[in-house]
Amino acid sequence: MAGGLFGTDGVRGVAGGFLSAELALALGRAATSQSAAARPQVLILRDTRESGEMLQAALAAGVSAAGGDALLAGVLPTPAAPLLVGRHSLDLGVVISASHNPYADNGIKFFGPDGFKLSDPAQDRIEAQVLGGGEQRGRAPLAGPIDQTGPIGRVRELRGAREDYVRELHTRFGGLELGGLRVALDCANGATSQVAGEIFRRLGASVTVIGDRPDGRNINERCGSTHIQTLAALVREGGHAVGFAFDGDGDRVLAVDREGMVADGDELMALIALHLRREGRLSGDGVVVTVMTNYGFHTAMRAAGIEVVVTDVGDRCVLEQLRARGWVLGGEQSGHIIDMGFNVSGDGIASALLALEALAGADLSERAAMEKLPQRLVNVSVRDREALARADGVATAVRAAHEALAGRGRVLVRASGTEPLVRVMVEAPGEAEAESICHDLAALVERQLG
């Protein structure tokens, strides 16, 4: 991106700092002015961060200033955006969320009228207008005053948006009988807090929900998919059959079996892929995953005759390959799973229900679809994540580790796309070997870049 506003998942930063109300207003105005509609209808939804209301107001003002109507859907999971955009034939969707990040961060991401996230060229045009170039419809850039000479749009509530989303889930999974199933859900004090328990109950499950008391600052705080130990203990000690933990914006999910063992995105995707293959619903007999996906997944898919395509990290990369190939299933180890048969975005709640559909009443612990290679992942805080590309000492150490694990495992050292982190991941036949190599590489990264 020319000006650096957009990262791998929209515009993200500290709310009130980099991500100011002024920037949100300019983004809303620019994105709306780029729409081909005469009076763009723009959906805005958010997660539970305390800054969400401020950014929502600023975005809505920008939409209105550009002559569009801002439709406020309130707190809903990110995957509700493409579903609602399609259901109501809207021109643009905007989600205010920083996903799994701490509450002080926030983000803004855009969805087009087809439900897909905006393309890089579309984001480039928005960025150019916000930063002072490519003005459209007589609107001034962020750096200058707003010259309001065109029509002004309206700001109103989109009534029934929450029920619309739950109804979409119910329509897709209405045949899933969960009567008598004891399920525990951790909603990360985030966007799934008011909808996850509802759909599971409608399908007949007996549900215990935690992480459903958001206060604006406790999103992802010692809860949700980034802190799954709390849910694991609840499932194990409470006699639940299964548990699911979502992240702050609800596009990711991890699972826990009745013994408290965690199933990550790789394991859930393997389970789902085999299920869809048996049902004749795995188009192309293929799955798209990222470089972070465990080697054991590849082994299991090869044994089942399912093709695997590997992309860079990020749901945009996965989605691009799914669209290019006409496939339906892809995702990430983090639990971001895309089932194009239902939604064009990762949907944690839908993925949890699809996993239960694949289990067909069996215990998660009894339906292991893959054997994971021991994996160690360490996130190293760094001053400049871009400096990794220039760290020759790290590159030399990574090459040596690759050679030591040739044919037995693998090493991946990469900069985060959204945070000042370098992620060090090692897979090896034994836990001790994986731990040792990962520790040494992480320590080197910290010495050189931390």
Coordinates of C-alpha atoms in Angstrom, one line a residue:
M1 CA 0.0 0.0 0.0
A2 CA 1.3 3.4 -1.0
G3 CA 0.8 5.2 2.3
G4 CA 0.9 2.4 4.7
L5 CA -2.6 2.8 6.1
F6 CA -3.9 -0.7 5.2
G7 CA -2.2 -3.7 6.6
T8 CA -3.0 -7.4 6.1
D9 CA -6.4 -7.0 7.6
G10 CA -7.6 -3.4 7.2
V11 CA -6.5 -0.3 9.0
R12 CA -5.4 -1.2 12.6
G13 CA -3.7 0.7 15.4
V14 CA -4.1 2.2 18.9
A15 CA -7.6 3.7 19.1
G16 CA -7.4 7.5 19.7
G17 CA -3.8 7.4 18.6
F18 CA -3.0 6.3 15.1
L19 CA -6.6 5.2 14.6
S20 CA -8.2 8.5 15.4
A21 CA -11.7 9.7 15.0
E22 CA -10.5 12.0 12.2
L23 CA -8.9 9.0 10.3
A24 CA -12.1 7.0 10.8
L25 CA -14.2 9.8 9.4
A26 CA -11.9 10.2 6.4
L27 CA -11.9 6.4 5.7
G28 CA -15.7 6.3 5.9
R29 CA -16.0 9.3 3.5
A30 CA -13.4 8.0 1.0
A31 CA -14.8 4.4 0.9
T32 CA -18.3 5.7 0.4
S33 CA -17.3 8.1 -2.3
Q34 CA -15.6 5.2 -4.2
S35 CA -18.9 3.3 -4.4
A36 CA -20.6 3.2 -7.8
A37 CA -24.1 3.5 -6.1
A38 CA -25.9 6.8 -6.4
R39 CA -26.7 6.8 -2.6
P40 CA -24.5 4.1 -1.1
Q41 CA -26.0 2.0 1.7
V42 CA -23.2 1.2 4.2
L43 CA -23.4 -1.3 7.0
I44 CA -21.3 -0.7 10.1
L45 CA -20.8 -3.2 12.9
R46 CA -18.3 -3.5 15.7
D47 CA -17.0 -5.6 18.5
T48 CA -17.1 -4.7 22.2
R49 CA -14.1 -2.4 22.6
E50 CA -14.8 0.8 24.3
S51 CA -13.4 2.7 21.4
G52 CA -15.9 1.1 19.0
E53 CA -18.6 3.7 19.7
M54 CA -16.3 6.6 18.9
L55 CA -15.1 5.1 15.7
Q56 CA -18.6 4.0 14.7
A57 CA -19.8 7.6 15.1
A58 CA -16.9 9.0 13.1
L59 CA -17.3 6.4 10.3
A60 CA -21.0 7.1 10.1
A61 CA -20.3 10.8 9.8
G62 CA -17.9 10.1 7.0
V63 CA -20.4 7.9 5.2
S64 CA -23.1 10.6 5.6
A65 CA -20.7 13.4 4.5
A66 CA -20.1 11.4 1.3
G67 CA -23.8 11.1 0.6
G68 CA -24.3 7.6 1.8
D69 CA -26.6 6.1 4.4
A70 CA -24.9 4.6 7.4
L71 CA -26.7 1.5 8.8
L72 CA -25.6 0.7 12.3
A73 CA -25.9 -3.0 13.2
G74 CA -24.3 -2.7 16.6
V75 CA -22.1 -5.4 18.2
L76 CA -21.9 -8.5 15.9
P77 CA -19.2 -10.9 14.8
T78 CA -17.1 -9.9 11.7
P79 CA -18.6 -12.7 9.6
A80 CA -22.1 -11.2 10.0
A81 CA -20.9 -8.4 7.7
P82 CA -20.8 -10.3 4.4
L83 CA -24.0 -12.1 5.3
L84 CA -25.9 -8.9 6.1
V85 CA -24.5 -7.1 3.1
G86 CA -25.9 -9.9 0.9
R87 CA -29.2 -10.3 2.7
H88 CA -30.0 -6.6 2.4
S89 CA -28.3 -5.9 -0.9
L90 CA -26.0 -3.3 0.6
D91 CA -23.2 -1.5 -1.2
L92 CA -20.5 -1.6 1.5
G93 CA -19.8 -3.2 4.8
V94 CA -17.5 -1.9 7.5
V95 CA -16.3 -3.8 10.6
I96 CA -14.7 -2.0 13.5
S97 CA -12.5 -4.6 15.3
A98 CA -9.0 -5.5 16.1
S99 CA -9.8 -9.2 16.4
H100 CA -7.6 -11.0 18.9
N101 CA -5.6 -7.8 19.8
P102 CA -5.8 -6.2 23.3
Y103 CA -8.7 -3.7 23.9
A104 CA -6.6 -0.6 23.3
D105 CA -6.2 -1.5 19.7
N106 CA -8.9 -1.3 17.1
G107 CA -9.3 -1.6 13.4
I108 CA -11.4 -0.8 10.4
K109 CA -11.9 -3.2 7.5
F110 CA -14.2 -3.0 4.5
F111 CA -16.4 -5.5 2.6
G112 CA -17.7 -4.9 -0.9
P113 CA -21.2 -5.5 -2.3
D114 CA -20.2 -9.1 -3.1
G115 CA -19.4 -9.7 0.6
F116 CA -15.7 -10.1 0.0
K117 CA -13.1 -7.9 1.6
L118 CA -12.1 -5.0 -0.7
S119 CA -9.3 -5.7 -3.1
D120 CA -5.8 -4.2 -2.8
P121 CA -6.5 -1.7 -5.7
A122 CA -9.8 -0.6 -4.0
Q123 CA -7.9 -0.1 -0.7
D124 CA -5.2 1.8 -2.6
R125 CA -7.8 4.2 -4.0
I126 CA -9.3 4.8 -0.5
E127 CA -5.8 5.4 0.9
A128 CA -4.8 7.8 -1.8
Q129 CA -8.0 9.9 -1.2
V130 CA -7.5 9.9 2.6
L131 CA -3.9 10.9 2.3
G132 CA -4.6 13.7 -0.2
G133 CA -4.7 12.3 -3.7
G134 CA -7.5 10.9 -5.8
E135 CA -10.2 13.1 -4.5
Q136 CA -13.7 12.1 -5.6
R137 CA -17.1 13.9 -5.7
G138 CA -15.6 17.2 -4.5
R139 CA -14.6 15.8 -1.1
A140 CA -11.5 17.1 0.5
P141 CA -8.7 14.8 1.8
L142 CA -7.9 14.2 5.5
A143 CA -5.3 16.9 5.5
G144 CA -7.8 19.7 4.5
P145 CA -11.2 20.9 5.5
I146 CA -14.4 19.1 4.5
D147 CA -16.1 20.9 1.6
Q148 CA -19.6 19.6 1.9
T149 CA -21.3 20.6 -1.3
G150 CA -23.1 17.4 -2.2
P151 CA -26.1 15.7 -0.6
I152 CA -25.9 14.5 3.0
G153 CA -26.8 10.9 3.9
R154 CA -28.6 9.6 6.9
V155 CA -27.5 7.6 10.0
R156 CA -29.9 5.0 11.3
E157 CA -30.0 1.7 13.2
L158 CA -30.3 -1.5 11.2
R159 CA -33.1 -3.1 13.2
G160 CA -33.1 -6.9 13.6
A161 CA -29.5 -7.3 12.4
R162 CA -28.6 -9.7 15.3
E163 CA -31.6 -11.9 14.6
D164 CA -30.8 -11.9 10.8
Y165 CA -27.3 -13.3 11.6
V166 CA -28.6 -16.0 13.9
R167 CA -31.3 -16.9 11.4
E168 CA -28.7 -17.4 8.7
L169 CA -26.9 -19.8 11.0
H170 CA -30.1 -21.6 11.9
T171 CA -31.1 -22.0 8.2
R172 CA -27.7 -23.6 7.4
F173 CA -27.5 -25.8 10.5
G174 CA -31.2 -26.4 11.2
G175 CA -30.8 -30.1 10.6
L176 CA -28.1 -30.5 13.3
E177 CA -29.7 -32.1 16.3
L178 CA -27.8 -31.1 19.5
G179 CA -30.4 -32.3 22.0
G180 CA -28.8 -33.5 25.2
L181 CA -25.3 -32.3 24.2
R182 CA -23.5 -30.3 26.9
V183 CA -21.5 -27.6 25.3
A184 CA -19.3 -24.9 26.8
L185 CA -18.6 -21.7 24.9
D186 CA -16.0 -18.9 25.6
C187 CA -17.0 -15.7 23.8
A188 CA -13.8 -13.8 24.7
N189 CA -16.0 -10.9 26.1
G190 CA -16.3 -10.0 22.4
A191 CA -18.6 -9.9 19.5
T192 CA -20.1 -13.4 19.9
S193 CA -21.2 -12.7 23.4
Q194 CA -24.9 -12.2 22.5
V195 CA -25.3 -14.7 19.6
A196 CA -23.2 -17.8 20.1
G197 CA -25.1 -19.2 23.0
E198 CA -28.4 -18.4 21.3
I199 CA -27.8 -20.5 18.2
F200 CA -26.5 -23.5 20.1
R201 CA -29.6 -23.4 22.4
R202 CA -31.9 -23.1 19.4
L203 CA -30.3 -26.3 18.0
G204 CA -31.1 -28.1 21.4
A205 CA -27.8 -28.0 23.2
S206 CA -27.4 -27.5 26.9
V207 CA -25.0 -24.5 26.9
T208 CA -22.7 -23.0 29.5
V209 CA -21.2 -19.6 28.3
I210 CA -18.3 -17.8 29.8
G211 CA -16.5 -14.6 28.5
D212 CA -19.9 -13.1 27.8
R213 CA -19.7 -10.0 30.1
P214 CA -17.9 -7.4 28.0
D215 CA -17.1 -4.1 29.7
G216 CA -15.2 -2.4 26.9
R217 CA -11.8 -3.4 28.2
N218 CA -11.9 -7.1 28.9
I219 CA -12.1 -8.4 25.3
N220 CA -9.6 -11.2 24.9
E221 CA -8.4 -10.7 28.4
R222 CA -7.5 -14.1 29.8
C223 CA -10.3 -15.6 27.8
G224 CA -11.3 -16.7 24.3
S225 CA -9.2 -18.6 21.8
T226 CA -6.0 -16.8 22.8
H227 CA -6.4 -18.0 26.4
I228 CA -8.1 -21.4 26.0
Q229 CA -6.9 -22.9 29.3
T230 CA -10.0 -21.4 31.2
L231 CA -12.4 -23.2 28.8
A232 CA -10.4 -26.4 28.9
A233 CA -10.7 -26.5 32.7
L234 CA -14.4 -25.7 32.6
V235 CA -15.1 -28.5 30.0
R236 CA -13.0 -31.1 31.9
E237 CA -14.3 -30.3 35.4
G238 CA -17.9 -29.5 34.4
G239 CA -18.7 -32.7 32.5
H240 CA -19.2 -31.0 29.2
A241 CA -18.9 -33.1 26.0
V242 CA -17.1 -30.3 24.0
G243 CA -16.1 -26.7 24.2
F244 CA -15.5 -23.9 21.7
A245 CA -13.5 -20.7 22.2
F246 CA -13.9 -17.7 19.9
D247 CA -11.7 -14.7 19.4
G248 CA -12.8 -11.1 20.0
D249 CA -14.4 -10.6 16.6
G250 CA -15.7 -14.1 16.2
D251 CA -14.0 -15.2 13.0
R252 CA -11.9 -17.8 14.7
V253 CA -12.6 -20.8 16.9
L254 CA -10.6 -23.5 18.7
A255 CA -12.2 -26.6 20.3
V256 CA -11.7 -28.6 23.5
D257 CA -12.7 -32.2 24.0
R258 CA -14.2 -33.6 27.2
E259 CA -10.8 -34.4 28.6
G260 CA -9.7 -30.8 28.1
M261 CA -7.4 -31.4 25.1
V262 CA -7.3 -28.6 22.6
A263 CA -8.1 -29.1 18.9
D264 CA -6.7 -26.2 16.8
G265 CA -7.6 -25.0 13.4
D266 CA -5.6 -27.6 11.6
E267 CA -7.3 -30.4 13.4
L268 CA -10.8 -28.9 12.9
M269 CA -10.1 -28.4 9.2
A270 CA -8.9 -32.0 8.8
L271 CA -12.1 -33.2 10.5
I272 CA -14.3 -30.9 8.3
A273 CA -12.4 -31.7 5.1
L274 CA -12.9 -35.5 5.5
H275 CA -16.6 -34.9 6.3
L276 CA -17.2 -32.7 3.3
R277 CA -15.3 -35.2 1.1
R278 CA -17.6 -38.0 2.3
E279 CA -20.6 -35.9 1.7
G280 CA -19.5 -35.0 -1.8
R281 CA -19.3 -31.3 -0.9
L282 CA -15.6 -30.7 -1.0
S283 CA -15.3 -29.0 -4.4
G284 CA -12.1 -29.8 -6.3
D285 CA -11.2 -32.3 -3.5
G286 CA -8.9 -29.7 -2.2
V287 CA -8.1 -27.5 0.8
V288 CA -6.2 -24.2 1.1
V289 CA -4.0 -23.7 4.1
T290 CA -1.1 -21.4 5.1
V291 CA 2.6 -22.0 5.8
M292 CA 1.8 -22.3 9.5
T293 CA -0.3 -25.5 9.0
N294 CA 1.1 -28.5 10.8
Y295 CA 2.9 -31.1 8.7
G296 CA 0.6 -33.7 10.1
F297 CA -2.3 -32.1 8.2
H298 CA -0.5 -32.6 4.9
T299 CA 0.1 -36.2 5.7
A300 CA -3.6 -36.9 6.6
M301 CA -4.9 -35.1 3.5
R302 CA -2.4 -37.0 1.2
A303 CA -3.6 -40.3 2.7
A304 CA -7.2 -39.3 1.9
G305 CA -6.4 -38.1 -1.6
I306 CA -7.2 -34.5 -0.9
E307 CA -5.1 -31.9 -2.5
V308 CA -3.5 -29.2 -0.3
V309 CA -2.5 -25.7 -1.6
V310 CA -0.3 -23.6 0.7
T311 CA -0.4 -19.7 0.9
D312 CA 1.1 -17.0 3.0
V313 CA -0.5 -16.3 6.3
G314 CA -3.7 -14.4 6.3
D315 CA -7.3 -15.1 5.4
R316 CA -7.1 -12.8 2.4
C317 CA -4.4 -15.1 0.9
V318 CA -6.5 -18.2 1.6
L319 CA -9.6 -16.6 0.2
E320 CA -7.8 -15.6 -3.0
Q321 CA -6.8 -19.2 -3.7
L322 CA -10.3 -20.5 -2.9
R323 CA -11.8 -18.1 -5.3
A324 CA -9.3 -18.8 -8.0
R325 CA -9.8 -22.5 -7.8
G326 CA -13.5 -22.7 -7.1
W327 CA -12.9 -24.6 -3.8
V328 CA -14.9 -24.2 -0.6
L329 CA -12.7 -25.0 2.3
G330 CA -9.6 -23.3 3.6
G331 CA -8.2 -21.8 6.8
E332 CA -5.4 -21.3 9.3
Q333 CA -4.1 -23.1 12.4
S334 CA -5.3 -20.2 14.5
G335 CA -8.9 -21.4 13.9
H336 CA -9.8 -19.0 11.1
I337 CA -11.8 -21.4 8.9
I338 CA -13.6 -20.4 5.7
D339 CA -16.4 -22.6 4.4
M340 CA -17.5 -20.9 1.1
G341 CA -20.6 -23.0 1.1
F342 CA -21.9 -20.8 3.9
N343 CA -19.9 -17.6 4.1
V344 CA -17.1 -15.8 2.3
S345 CA -15.4 -15.0 5.6
G346 CA -14.1 -17.0 8.5
D347 CA -17.0 -17.7 10.9
G348 CA -16.1 -19.1 14.3
I349 CA -19.7 -20.1 15.2
A350 CA -20.4 -21.7 11.8
S351 CA -17.1 -23.6 12.0
A352 CA -17.9 -24.9 15.4
L353 CA -21.3 -26.1 14.2
L354 CA -19.7 -27.6 11.1
A355 CA -17.3 -29.5 13.3
L356 CA -20.2 -30.9 15.3
E357 CA -21.9 -31.9 12.0
A358 CA -18.7 -33.7 11.0
L359 CA -18.6 -35.5 14.4
A360 CA -22.2 -36.8 13.9
G361 CA -22.6 -37.5 17.6
A362 CA -19.1 -38.9 18.2
D363 CA -16.7 -37.5 20.8
L364 CA -14.1 -35.1 19.5
S365 CA -11.4 -37.1 21.2
E366 CA -12.5 -40.2 19.2
R367 CA -12.4 -38.6 15.8
A368 CA -8.8 -37.5 15.5
A369 CA -8.4 -36.7 11.7
M370 CA -4.7 -36.1 11.8
E371 CA -1.6 -36.8 13.9
K372 CA 0.2 -33.5 14.8
L373 CA 3.9 -33.2 14.6
P374 CA 5.2 -31.6 17.8
Q375 CA 5.2 -27.8 17.2
R376 CA 6.6 -24.9 19.1
L377 CA 5.7 -21.3 18.4
V378 CA 7.2 -18.3 20.1
N379 CA 6.2 -14.7 19.4
V380 CA 9.2 -12.3 19.9
S381 CA 8.5 -8.6 20.5
V382 CA 10.7 -6.5 18.2
R383 CA 11.3 -2.8 17.5
D384 CA 10.8 -3.1 13.8
R385 CA 9.2 -6.2 12.3
E386 CA 10.4 -5.2 8.8
A387 CA 14.0 -5.5 10.0
L388 CA 13.8 -9.3 9.9
A389 CA 14.3 -9.2 6.1
R390 CA 17.8 -7.6 6.8
A391 CA 18.8 -9.8 9.7
D392 CA 21.5 -11.9 8.0
G393 CA 22.4 -13.7 11.3
V394 CA 18.9 -14.9 11.7
A395 CA 18.7 -16.1 8.1
T396 CA 21.9 -18.1 8.5
A397 CA 20.6 -19.8 11.7
V398 CA 17.2 -20.6 10.0
R399 CA 19.0 -22.2 7.1
A400 CA 21.1 -24.3 9.4
A401 CA 17.9 -25.4 11.3
H402 CA 16.2 -26.3 8.0
E403 CA 19.2 -28.5 7.1
A404 CA 19.2 -30.2 10.5
L405 CA 15.4 -31.1 10.1
A406 CA 15.5 -31.9 6.4
G407 CA 12.9 -34.6 5.8
R408 CA 11.9 -34.8 9.4
G409 CA 10.4 -31.4 10.2
R410 CA 10.5 -27.7 9.3
V411 CA 11.3 -24.2 10.5
L412 CA 9.4 -21.0 9.8
V413 CA 10.4 -17.5 11.0
R414 CA 8.2 -14.7 9.8
A415 CA 7.1 -11.1 10.8
S416 CA 3.6 -10.6 12.0
G417 CA 1.4 -8.8 9.6
T418 CA -0.5 -6.9 12.3
E419 CA 1.7 -6.6 15.4
P420 CA 5.4 -5.7 16.2
L421 CA 6.3 -9.4 16.5
V422 CA 8.4 -12.0 14.8
R423 CA 6.9 -15.5 15.0
V424 CA 9.3 -18.4 15.3
M425 CA 7.8 -21.8 14.6
V426 CA 9.5 -25.2 14.7
E427 CA 8.1 -28.7 14.0
A428 CA 10.2 -31.7 14.8
P429 CA 9.6 -35.5 15.4
G430 CA 10.2 -35.0 19.1
E431 CA 9.0 -32.3 21.5
A432 CA 12.5 -31.8 23.1
E433 CA 14.1 -31.2 19.7
A434 CA 11.3 -28.7 18.6
E435 CA 11.6 -26.9 21.9
S436 CA 15.4 -26.6 21.7
I437 CA 15.6 -25.3 18.2
C438 CA 12.7 -22.9 18.7
H439 CA 14.3 -21.5 21.9
D440 CA 17.6 -20.9 20.2
L441 CA 16.1 -19.2 17.2
A442 CA 13.8 -17.0 19.3
A443 CA 16.7 -16.0 21.6
L444 CA 18.7 -15.0 18.5
V445 CA 15.8 -12.9 17.1
E446 CA 15.4 -11.2 20.4
R447 CA 19.1 -10.4 20.6
Q448 CA 19.3 -9.0 17.1
L449 CA 15.8 -7.3 16.8
G450 CA 14.2 -7.1 20.2

